[in-house]
């Protein structure tokens, strides 16, 4: 009974979002995202009687579901300028862990920490769209490209030798991609993102979206 009620609520919420978007000329997309980042940093553990500093490096991978909304601000015959938010909800995985832990008297090398945690991304981006610019494009174009950028807030937690620590940031993001499909039913997009992290690391991601 509870599962049926939850499914009904999710269906109604999705229907309301879709109806709201369509009534206001907002394009939507739904699909998958995968990303990878090789990161490094310093994690600290403190108590009244002990202190450990862990200088770590690791790889963080993410996979998740993307729901995108996008609105054309300016539109002309061969393209448009749009603003949107391809939001992601998924899971992050940490591996290839290595750290040098110092407790004040000795230094240890720690390897092999792994873990998974909830992850999400909330970007705001502006794009220049050339050619096919949305699923609702009623011209005969079957191919389009887009380039753009903006800012993105991302959040997850990573596993270190001194415990889980937040890995979140508000960073610039650059993106580019392709849109393809001769008809609404077959229109989709493939995009690539590069996101900068405050400590100098970079996150590379790829996403596939069905244009709705």
Short mmCIF file of C-alpha atoms in Angstrom, two decimals:
data_model
loop_
_atom_site.label_atom_id
_atom_site.label_comp_id
_atom_site.label_asym_id
_atom_site.label_seq_id
_atom_site.Cartn_x
_atom_site.Cartn_y
_atom_site.Cartn_z
CA UNK A 1 0.00 0.00 0.00
CA UNK A 2 2.76 2.45 0.94
CA UNK A 3 4.71 1.65 -2.26
CA UNK A 4 1.59 2.22 -4.37
CA UNK A 5 0.95 5.56 -2.65
CA UNK A 6 4.57 6.65 -3.15
CA UNK A 7 4.41 5.70 -6.84
CA UNK A 8 1.20 7.69 -7.25
CA UNK A 9 2.72 10.75 -5.58
CA UNK A 10 5.82 10.57 -7.82
CA UNK A 11 3.62 10.22 -10.90
CA UNK A 12 1.48 13.22 -9.91
CA UNK A 13 4.53 15.34 -9.15
CA UNK A 14 6.11 14.49 -12.53
CA UNK A 15 2.84 15.23 -14.31
CA UNK A 16 2.49 18.59 -12.57
CA UNK A 17 6.09 19.58 -13.41
CA UNK A 18 5.58 18.54 -17.03
CA UNK A 19 2.29 20.43 -17.29
CA UNK A 20 3.81 23.55 -15.67
CA UNK A 21 6.79 23.45 -18.05
CA UNK A 22 4.77 22.89 -21.21
CA UNK A 23 2.29 25.67 -20.38
CA UNK A 24 5.18 28.14 -20.08
CA UNK A 25 7.17 27.00 -23.10
CA UNK A 26 9.91 25.34 -21.06
CA UNK A 27 11.82 22.49 -22.72
CA UNK A 28 12.63 19.40 -20.66
CA UNK A 29 15.02 16.48 -20.81
CA UNK A 30 15.50 13.28 -18.85
CA UNK A 31 18.47 10.94 -18.84
CA UNK A 32 21.73 9.80 -17.24
CA UNK A 33 25.03 11.38 -16.21
CA UNK A 34 28.44 9.94 -15.38
CA UNK A 35 31.43 11.90 -14.09
CA UNK A 36 34.99 11.45 -12.85
CA UNK A 37 37.41 13.56 -10.83
CA UNK A 38 40.88 12.89 -9.42
CA UNK A 39 41.06 14.96 -6.25
CA UNK A 40 43.41 15.70 -3.37
CA UNK A 41 43.09 17.52 -0.08
CA UNK A 42 43.57 17.54 3.67
CA UNK A 43 41.21 15.88 6.16
CA UNK A 44 41.55 16.43 9.91
CA UNK A 45 40.34 14.43 12.90
CA UNK A 46 40.42 16.05 16.33
CA UNK A 47 39.52 14.94 19.84
CA UNK A 48 40.57 16.25 23.26
CA UNK A 49 43.42 13.77 23.40
CA UNK A 50 44.42 13.10 19.79
CA UNK A 51 44.78 14.72 16.37
CA UNK A 52 45.38 13.19 12.93
CA UNK A 53 45.97 14.99 9.64
CA UNK A 54 45.40 12.97 6.45
CA UNK A 55 46.87 14.33 3.22
CA UNK A 56 44.83 12.31 0.70
CA UNK A 57 44.34 11.72 -3.02
CA UNK A 58 41.57 9.64 -4.62
CA UNK A 59 39.25 9.21 -7.57
CA UNK A 60 35.59 10.18 -7.26
CA UNK A 61 33.08 8.80 -9.77
CA UNK A 62 29.41 9.71 -9.95
CA UNK A 63 26.41 8.27 -11.75
CA UNK A 64 22.93 9.69 -11.57
CA UNK A 65 19.61 10.63 -13.11
CA UNK A 66 19.32 14.03 -14.79
CA UNK A 67 16.18 16.13 -15.13
CA UNK A 68 16.71 19.23 -17.26
CA UNK A 69 14.57 22.32 -17.75
CA UNK A 70 15.49 24.99 -20.30
CA UNK A 71 13.90 28.19 -21.60
CA UNK A 72 14.78 30.05 -24.79
CA UNK A 73 15.44 33.72 -24.06
CA UNK A 74 16.11 34.72 -27.67
CA UNK A 75 15.19 32.64 -30.71
CA UNK A 76 15.83 33.14 -34.40
CA UNK A 77 15.77 31.08 -37.59
CA UNK A 78 19.01 29.12 -37.08
CA UNK A 79 19.28 28.94 -33.29
CA UNK A 80 18.62 30.42 -29.88
CA UNK A 81 20.08 31.59 -26.59
CA UNK A 82 18.69 29.71 -23.61
CA UNK A 83 19.01 29.42 -19.85
CA UNK A 84 18.48 26.15 -18.01
CA UNK A 85 19.28 23.79 -15.17
CA UNK A 86 20.17 20.11 -15.81
CA UNK A 87 19.83 18.82 -12.22
CA UNK A 88 21.38 15.51 -11.16
CA UNK A 89 20.58 13.13 -8.30
CA UNK A 90 22.73 10.03 -7.91
CA UNK A 91 25.53 8.24 -6.10
CA UNK A 92 29.25 8.93 -5.78
CA UNK A 93 31.94 6.24 -5.42
CA UNK A 94 35.45 6.81 -4.06
CA UNK A 95 38.42 4.56 -4.84
CA UNK A 96 42.15 4.67 -5.64
CA UNK A 97 42.59 6.13 -2.17
CA UNK A 98 45.98 7.01 -0.74
CA UNK A 99 46.84 9.23 2.21
CA UNK A 100 49.76 10.18 4.42
CA UNK A 101 48.43 10.32 7.98
CA UNK A 102 50.35 12.22 10.67
CA UNK A 103 49.36 11.97 14.34
CA UNK A 104 52.01 14.30 15.68
CA UNK A 105 54.71 11.64 16.18
CA UNK A 106 54.64 9.28 13.19
CA UNK A 107 53.52 9.22 9.57
CA UNK A 108 51.57 6.29 8.07
CA UNK A 109 50.59 5.54 4.47
CA UNK A 110 46.98 4.43 4.11
CA UNK A 111 45.54 2.85 0.95
CA UNK A 112 42.36 1.25 -0.31
CA UNK A 113 39.56 3.26 1.35
CA UNK A 114 36.31 2.94 -0.61
CA UNK A 115 32.75 4.08 -0.16
CA UNK A 116 29.54 5.36 -1.72
CA UNK A 117 27.33 8.30 -0.86
CA UNK A 118 24.38 10.36 -2.09
CA UNK A 119 25.37 13.03 -4.63
CA UNK A 120 23.53 15.86 -6.36
CA UNK A 121 24.24 18.78 -8.68
CA UNK A 122 22.24 21.97 -9.22
CA UNK A 123 23.59 24.12 -12.09
CA UNK A 124 22.45 27.31 -13.76
CA UNK A 125 23.76 27.54 -17.34
CA UNK A 126 23.29 29.67 -20.43
CA UNK A 127 23.78 28.15 -23.91
CA UNK A 128 24.14 29.27 -27.50
CA UNK A 129 22.17 26.74 -29.57
CA UNK A 130 22.84 26.40 -33.30
CA UNK A 131 20.64 24.33 -35.61
CA UNK A 132 18.20 22.01 -33.86
CA UNK A 133 17.69 23.75 -30.53
CA UNK A 134 14.98 21.72 -28.74
CA UNK A 135 12.56 18.82 -29.03
CA UNK A 136 9.79 21.33 -29.78
CA UNK A 137 11.70 22.83 -32.72
CA UNK A 138 9.19 22.54 -35.57
CA UNK A 139 11.68 23.16 -38.38
CA UNK A 140 13.15 20.38 -40.51
CA UNK A 141 16.57 20.55 -38.83
CA UNK A 142 17.77 17.17 -37.51
CA UNK A 143 21.12 18.21 -36.02
CA UNK A 144 22.19 20.93 -33.62
CA UNK A 145 25.07 21.90 -31.38
CA UNK A 146 25.28 23.95 -28.22
CA UNK A 147 28.04 25.60 -26.19
CA UNK A 148 27.68 27.41 -22.93
CA UNK A 149 28.56 27.72 -19.31
CA UNK A 150 27.47 28.90 -15.90
CA UNK A 151 27.81 27.94 -12.27
CA UNK A 152 27.01 24.75 -10.41
CA UNK A 153 26.58 23.68 -6.80
CA UNK A 154 27.54 20.06 -6.19
CA UNK A 155 27.49 17.96 -3.03
CA UNK A 156 28.54 14.53 -1.83
CA UNK A 157 30.75 13.00 0.87
CA UNK A 158 34.05 11.19 0.38
CA UNK A 159 35.60 8.45 2.48
CA UNK A 160 39.00 9.14 4.04
CA UNK A 161 41.15 7.38 6.62
CA UNK A 162 39.82 9.76 9.30
CA UNK A 163 36.14 9.38 8.35
CA UNK A 164 33.64 10.81 5.86
CA UNK A 165 34.10 14.46 4.92
CA UNK A 166 31.89 16.74 2.78
CA UNK A 167 32.95 17.32 -0.80
CA UNK A 168 30.88 20.25 -1.99
CA UNK A 169 31.56 23.39 -3.97
CA UNK A 170 30.04 26.18 -6.05
CA UNK A 171 32.12 26.33 -9.22
CA UNK A 172 32.12 27.51 -12.85
CA UNK A 173 31.14 24.92 -15.46
CA UNK A 174 31.75 24.84 -19.23
CA UNK A 175 29.67 22.61 -21.51
CA UNK A 176 29.11 21.62 -25.12
CA UNK A 177 27.04 19.00 -26.89
CA UNK A 178 24.96 17.70 -29.78
CA UNK A 179 21.22 17.42 -30.38
CA UNK A 180 19.89 14.95 -32.93
CA UNK A 181 16.61 13.57 -34.20
CA UNK A 182 14.25 14.20 -37.12
CA UNK A 183 11.09 14.00 -35.02
CA UNK A 184 10.08 14.74 -31.41
CA UNK A 185 9.96 11.03 -30.53
CA UNK A 186 13.61 10.47 -31.48
CA UNK A 187 15.23 13.72 -30.37
CA UNK A 188 18.02 13.38 -27.85
CA UNK A 189 21.20 15.16 -26.77
CA UNK A 190 24.71 14.15 -25.76
CA UNK A 191 26.70 16.63 -23.67
CA UNK A 192 30.12 17.07 -22.11
CA UNK A 193 30.91 19.21 -19.05
CA UNK A 194 34.06 20.44 -17.34
CA UNK A 195 33.59 21.74 -13.82
CA UNK A 196 36.28 23.54 -11.84
CA UNK A 197 36.67 22.84 -8.13
CA UNK A 198 37.86 25.46 -5.66
CA UNK A 199 41.11 23.63 -4.83
CA UNK A 200 42.14 23.36 -8.49
CA UNK A 201 40.74 19.90 -9.32
CA UNK A 202 38.53 19.32 -12.35
CA UNK A 203 35.46 17.15 -12.80
CA UNK A 204 34.71 15.75 -16.27
CA UNK A 205 31.22 14.47 -17.04
CA UNK A 206 29.12 13.15 -19.90
CA UNK A 207 25.34 13.00 -20.04
CA UNK A 208 22.69 11.59 -22.34
CA UNK A 209 19.23 13.16 -22.36
CA UNK A 210 15.98 12.33 -24.09
CA UNK A 211 14.60 15.69 -25.17
CA UNK A 212 10.96 15.85 -24.01
#
